[in-house]
Short mmCIF file of C-alpha atoms in Angstrom, two decimals:
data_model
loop_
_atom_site.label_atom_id
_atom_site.label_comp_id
_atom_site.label_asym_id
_atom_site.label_seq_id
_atom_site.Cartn_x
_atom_site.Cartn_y
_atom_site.Cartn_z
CA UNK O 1 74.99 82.81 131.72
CA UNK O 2 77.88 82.28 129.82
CA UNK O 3 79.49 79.42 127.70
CA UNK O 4 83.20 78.52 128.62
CA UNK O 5 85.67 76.53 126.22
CA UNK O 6 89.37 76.32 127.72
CA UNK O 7 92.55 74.14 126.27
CA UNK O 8 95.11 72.68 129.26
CA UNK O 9 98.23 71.62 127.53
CA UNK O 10 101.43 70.36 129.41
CA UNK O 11 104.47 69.24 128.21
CA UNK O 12 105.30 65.68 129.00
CA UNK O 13 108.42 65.95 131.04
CA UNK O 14 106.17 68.18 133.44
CA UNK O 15 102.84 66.53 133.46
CA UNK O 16 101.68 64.13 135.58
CA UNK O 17 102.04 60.63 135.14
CA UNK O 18 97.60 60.00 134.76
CA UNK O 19 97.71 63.30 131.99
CA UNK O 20 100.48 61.65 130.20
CA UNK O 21 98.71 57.85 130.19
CA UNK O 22 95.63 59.78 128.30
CA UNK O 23 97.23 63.22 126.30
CA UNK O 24 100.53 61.90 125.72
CA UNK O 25 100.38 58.67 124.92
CA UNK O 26 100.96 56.59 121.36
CA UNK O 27 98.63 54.21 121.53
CA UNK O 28 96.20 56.56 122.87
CA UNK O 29 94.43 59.07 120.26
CA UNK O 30 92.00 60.41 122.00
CA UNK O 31 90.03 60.32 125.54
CA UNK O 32 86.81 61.40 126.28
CA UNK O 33 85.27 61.86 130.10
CA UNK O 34 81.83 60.98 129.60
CA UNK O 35 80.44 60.88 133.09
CA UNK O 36 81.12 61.62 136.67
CA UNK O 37 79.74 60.46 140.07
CA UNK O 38 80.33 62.36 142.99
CA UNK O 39 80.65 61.25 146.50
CA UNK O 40 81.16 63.65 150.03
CA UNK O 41 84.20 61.39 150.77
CA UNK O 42 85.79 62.60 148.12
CA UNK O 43 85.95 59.55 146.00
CA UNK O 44 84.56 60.27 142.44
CA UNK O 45 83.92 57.31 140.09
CA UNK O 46 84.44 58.23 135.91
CA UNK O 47 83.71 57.07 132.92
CA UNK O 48 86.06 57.21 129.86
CA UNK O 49 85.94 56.38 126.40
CA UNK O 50 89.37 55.58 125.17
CA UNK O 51 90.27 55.76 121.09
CA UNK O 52 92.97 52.97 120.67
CA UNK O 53 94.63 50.58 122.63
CA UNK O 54 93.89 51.04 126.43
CA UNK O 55 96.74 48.30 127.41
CA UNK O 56 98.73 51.15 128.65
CA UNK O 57 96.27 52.82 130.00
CA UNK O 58 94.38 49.86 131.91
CA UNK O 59 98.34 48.75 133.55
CA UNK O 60 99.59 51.70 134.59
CA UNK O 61 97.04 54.54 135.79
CA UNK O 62 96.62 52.51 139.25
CA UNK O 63 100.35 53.10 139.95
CA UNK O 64 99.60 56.96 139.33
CA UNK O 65 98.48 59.54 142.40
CA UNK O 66 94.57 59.35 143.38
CA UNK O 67 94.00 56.42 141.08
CA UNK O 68 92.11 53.63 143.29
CA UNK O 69 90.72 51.18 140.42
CA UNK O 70 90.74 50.65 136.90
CA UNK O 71 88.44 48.86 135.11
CA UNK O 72 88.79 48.50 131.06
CA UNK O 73 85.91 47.20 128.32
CA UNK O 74 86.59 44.90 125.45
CA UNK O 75 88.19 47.34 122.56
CA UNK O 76 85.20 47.69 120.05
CA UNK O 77 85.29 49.57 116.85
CA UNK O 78 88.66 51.81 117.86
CA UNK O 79 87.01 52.30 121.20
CA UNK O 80 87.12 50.98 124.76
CA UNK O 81 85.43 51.82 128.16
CA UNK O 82 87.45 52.68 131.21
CA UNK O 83 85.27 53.06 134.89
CA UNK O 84 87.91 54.77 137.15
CA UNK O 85 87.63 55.15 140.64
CA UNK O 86 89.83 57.86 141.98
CA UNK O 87 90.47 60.82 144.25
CA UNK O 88 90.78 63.68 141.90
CA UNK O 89 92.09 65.82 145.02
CA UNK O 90 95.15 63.64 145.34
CA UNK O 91 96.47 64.28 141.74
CA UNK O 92 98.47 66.47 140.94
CA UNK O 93 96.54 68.39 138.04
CA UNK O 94 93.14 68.29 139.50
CA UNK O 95 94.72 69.24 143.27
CA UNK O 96 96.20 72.50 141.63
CA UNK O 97 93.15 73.58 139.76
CA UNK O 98 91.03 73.30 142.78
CA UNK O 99 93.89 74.99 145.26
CA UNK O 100 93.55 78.27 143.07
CA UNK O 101 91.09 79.38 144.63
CA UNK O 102 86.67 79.01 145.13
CA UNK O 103 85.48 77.58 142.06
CA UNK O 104 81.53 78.45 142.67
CA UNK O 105 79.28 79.82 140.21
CA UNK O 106 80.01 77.34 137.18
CA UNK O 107 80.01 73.71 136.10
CA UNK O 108 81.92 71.37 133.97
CA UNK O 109 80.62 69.79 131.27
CA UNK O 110 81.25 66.72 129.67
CA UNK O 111 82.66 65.01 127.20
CA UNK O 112 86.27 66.78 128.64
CA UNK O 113 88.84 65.24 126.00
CA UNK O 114 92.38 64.71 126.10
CA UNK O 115 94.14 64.59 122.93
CA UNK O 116 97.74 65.49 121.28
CA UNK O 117 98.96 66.60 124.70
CA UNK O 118 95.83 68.40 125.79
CA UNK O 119 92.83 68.78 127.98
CA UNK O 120 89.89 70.51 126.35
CA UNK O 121 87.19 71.35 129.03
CA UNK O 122 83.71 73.51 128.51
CA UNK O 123 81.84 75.31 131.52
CA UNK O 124 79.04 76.90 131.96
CA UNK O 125 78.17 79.99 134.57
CA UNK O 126 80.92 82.69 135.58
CA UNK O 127 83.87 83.05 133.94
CA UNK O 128 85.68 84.83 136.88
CA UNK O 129 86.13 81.72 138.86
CA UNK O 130 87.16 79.73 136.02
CA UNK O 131 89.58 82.59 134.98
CA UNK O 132 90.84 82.86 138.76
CA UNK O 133 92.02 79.64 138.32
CA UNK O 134 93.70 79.75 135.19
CA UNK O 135 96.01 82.35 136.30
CA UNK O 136 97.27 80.94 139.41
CA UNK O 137 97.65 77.56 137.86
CA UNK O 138 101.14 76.18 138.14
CA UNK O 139 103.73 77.84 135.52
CA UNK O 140 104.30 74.29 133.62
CA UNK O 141 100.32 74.43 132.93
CA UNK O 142 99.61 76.40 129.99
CA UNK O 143 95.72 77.17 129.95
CA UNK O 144 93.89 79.26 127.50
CA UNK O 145 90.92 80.44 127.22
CA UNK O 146 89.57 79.39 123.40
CA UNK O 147 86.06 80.68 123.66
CA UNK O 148 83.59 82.81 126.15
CA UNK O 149 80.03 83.33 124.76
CA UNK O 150 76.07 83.28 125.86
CA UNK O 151 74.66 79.82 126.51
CA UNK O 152 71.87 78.83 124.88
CA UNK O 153 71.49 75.23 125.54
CA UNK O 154 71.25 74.56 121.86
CA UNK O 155 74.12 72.69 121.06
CA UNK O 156 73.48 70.25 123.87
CA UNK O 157 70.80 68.70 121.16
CA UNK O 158 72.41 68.59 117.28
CA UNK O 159 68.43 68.00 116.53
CA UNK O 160 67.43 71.05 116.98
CA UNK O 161 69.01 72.29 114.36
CA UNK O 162 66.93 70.08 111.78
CA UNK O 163 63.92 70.88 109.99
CA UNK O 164 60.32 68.27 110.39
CA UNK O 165 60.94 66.78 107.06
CA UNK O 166 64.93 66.51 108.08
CA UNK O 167 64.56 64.62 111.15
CA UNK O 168 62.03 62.24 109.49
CA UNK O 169 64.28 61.28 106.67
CA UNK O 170 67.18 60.19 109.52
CA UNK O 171 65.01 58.41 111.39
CA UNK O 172 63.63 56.84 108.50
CA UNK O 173 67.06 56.15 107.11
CA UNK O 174 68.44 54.70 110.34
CA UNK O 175 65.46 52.18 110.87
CA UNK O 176 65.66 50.86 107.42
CA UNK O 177 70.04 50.26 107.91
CA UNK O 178 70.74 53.22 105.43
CA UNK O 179 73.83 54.20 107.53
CA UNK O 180 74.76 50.27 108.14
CA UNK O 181 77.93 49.36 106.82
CA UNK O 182 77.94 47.58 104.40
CA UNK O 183 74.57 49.82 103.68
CA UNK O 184 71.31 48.06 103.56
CA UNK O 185 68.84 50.48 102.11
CA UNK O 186 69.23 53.24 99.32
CA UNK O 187 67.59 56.94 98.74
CA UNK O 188 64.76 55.27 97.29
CA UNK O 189 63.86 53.48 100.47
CA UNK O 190 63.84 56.16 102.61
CA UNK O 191 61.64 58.41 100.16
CA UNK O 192 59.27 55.45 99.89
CA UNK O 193 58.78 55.86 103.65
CA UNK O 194 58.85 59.47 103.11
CA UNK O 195 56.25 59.55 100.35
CA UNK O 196 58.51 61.35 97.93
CA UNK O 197 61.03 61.48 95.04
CA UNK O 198 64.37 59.67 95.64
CA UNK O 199 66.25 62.93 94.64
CA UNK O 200 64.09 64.68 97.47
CA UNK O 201 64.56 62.12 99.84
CA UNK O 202 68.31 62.33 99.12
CA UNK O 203 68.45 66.24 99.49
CA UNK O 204 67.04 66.09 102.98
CA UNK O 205 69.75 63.82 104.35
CA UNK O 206 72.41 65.66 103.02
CA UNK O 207 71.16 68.06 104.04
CA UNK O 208 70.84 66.62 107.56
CA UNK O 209 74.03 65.31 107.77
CA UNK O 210 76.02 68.90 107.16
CA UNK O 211 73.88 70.10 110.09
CA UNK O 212 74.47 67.33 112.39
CA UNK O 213 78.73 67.02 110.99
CA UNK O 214 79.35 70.70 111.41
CA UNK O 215 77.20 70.83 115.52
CA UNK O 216 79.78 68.30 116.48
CA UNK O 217 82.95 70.30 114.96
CA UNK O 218 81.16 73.30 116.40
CA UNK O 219 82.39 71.75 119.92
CA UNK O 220 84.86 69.16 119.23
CA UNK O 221 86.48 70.10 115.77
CA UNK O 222 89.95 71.78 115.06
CA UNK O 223 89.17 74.76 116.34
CA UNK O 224 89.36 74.08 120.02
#
């Protein structure tokens, strides 16, 4: 079973109208499909998180092929929530992946991201399929393939990768507001809960933290 990571990138005078509201546009930095329902009918309901200003976004994707509804969240912290209903079929990216060919024997996997003029998408099964695809996508589509490799499930869960004593001192830290901003407990806290020096205590989050930072550029960082 293999891992897939692939990069879409289209220019903007040759992209559709929905790629350009979420990979080309200035208020948007980044886009992030978190989930996706299904239907038979066709009709597929997702759910975005949207880094910026979602104005844009939220007033023009309806106007765009396949798009039914638009609903936008509150912007929170950088982010907002966008539910979509829509017909992937209908538009004009999604209709040409899909008219390459059969796309059995993988899945998609989520987040799938748009950013600087890109769509970054991971898969998981057979890469011949996928590949198929790729190479009888239309000419203005450039798709690459960034990464092929066994999948091991691991990376689903950044915990794993954290010792006993390691995922104790985060939890510990996070119940007692360490990582609150402004911050509302110290090292010494957290090795008080612990049972152990502050300088030990502080060790195993750093520790910690490199291993949970560098999982998440693992998928998401510059290199894709």
């Amino acid at each position: 079973m293999k891992h897939i990571r692939a990069t879409a990138r289209i220019d903007s005078d040759d992209a559709p109208a929905f790629f350009n509201l979420l990979a080309h546009n200035p208020d948007v930095d980044e886009a992030r499909v978190l989930e996706v329902n299904t239907t038979i009918e066709g009709v597929e309901t997702f759910l975005f998180a949207i880094d910026g200003d979602p104005s844009a976004f939220a007033a023009e994707a309806t106007g765009t092929p396949g798009v039914e509804s638009v609903e936008v969240s509150p912007v929170e912290n950088g982010t907002a929530y966008a539910l979509m209903v829509m017909r992937p079929m209908e538009t004009p990216l999604f209709e040409a992946i899909h008219s390459a060919g059969p796309m059995s024997g993988f899945v998609l996997r989520t987040p799938m991201i748009y950013r600087d003029g890109s769509m970054i998408g991971r898969a998981v099964g057979d890469p011949a399929p996928l590949q198929r695809a790729m190479e009888q996508a239309p000419d203005d589509i450039e798709v690459q393939i960034e990464e092929i490799g066994e999948f091991t499930g691991g990376l689903d869960d950044p915990l794993t990768r954290l010792s006993e004593r390691q995922r104790e001192a985060v939890l510990a830290a996070i119940e007692l507001g360490y990582y609150e901003r402004p911050r509302e407990a110290t090292h010494q806290d957290v090795a008080a809960v612990l049972d152990c020096a502050p300088a030990t205590a502080s060790d195993h989050l750093q520790k910690a933290e490199s291993k949970l930072v560098q999982a998440v550029m693992d998928e998401f960082g510059p290199s894709v």
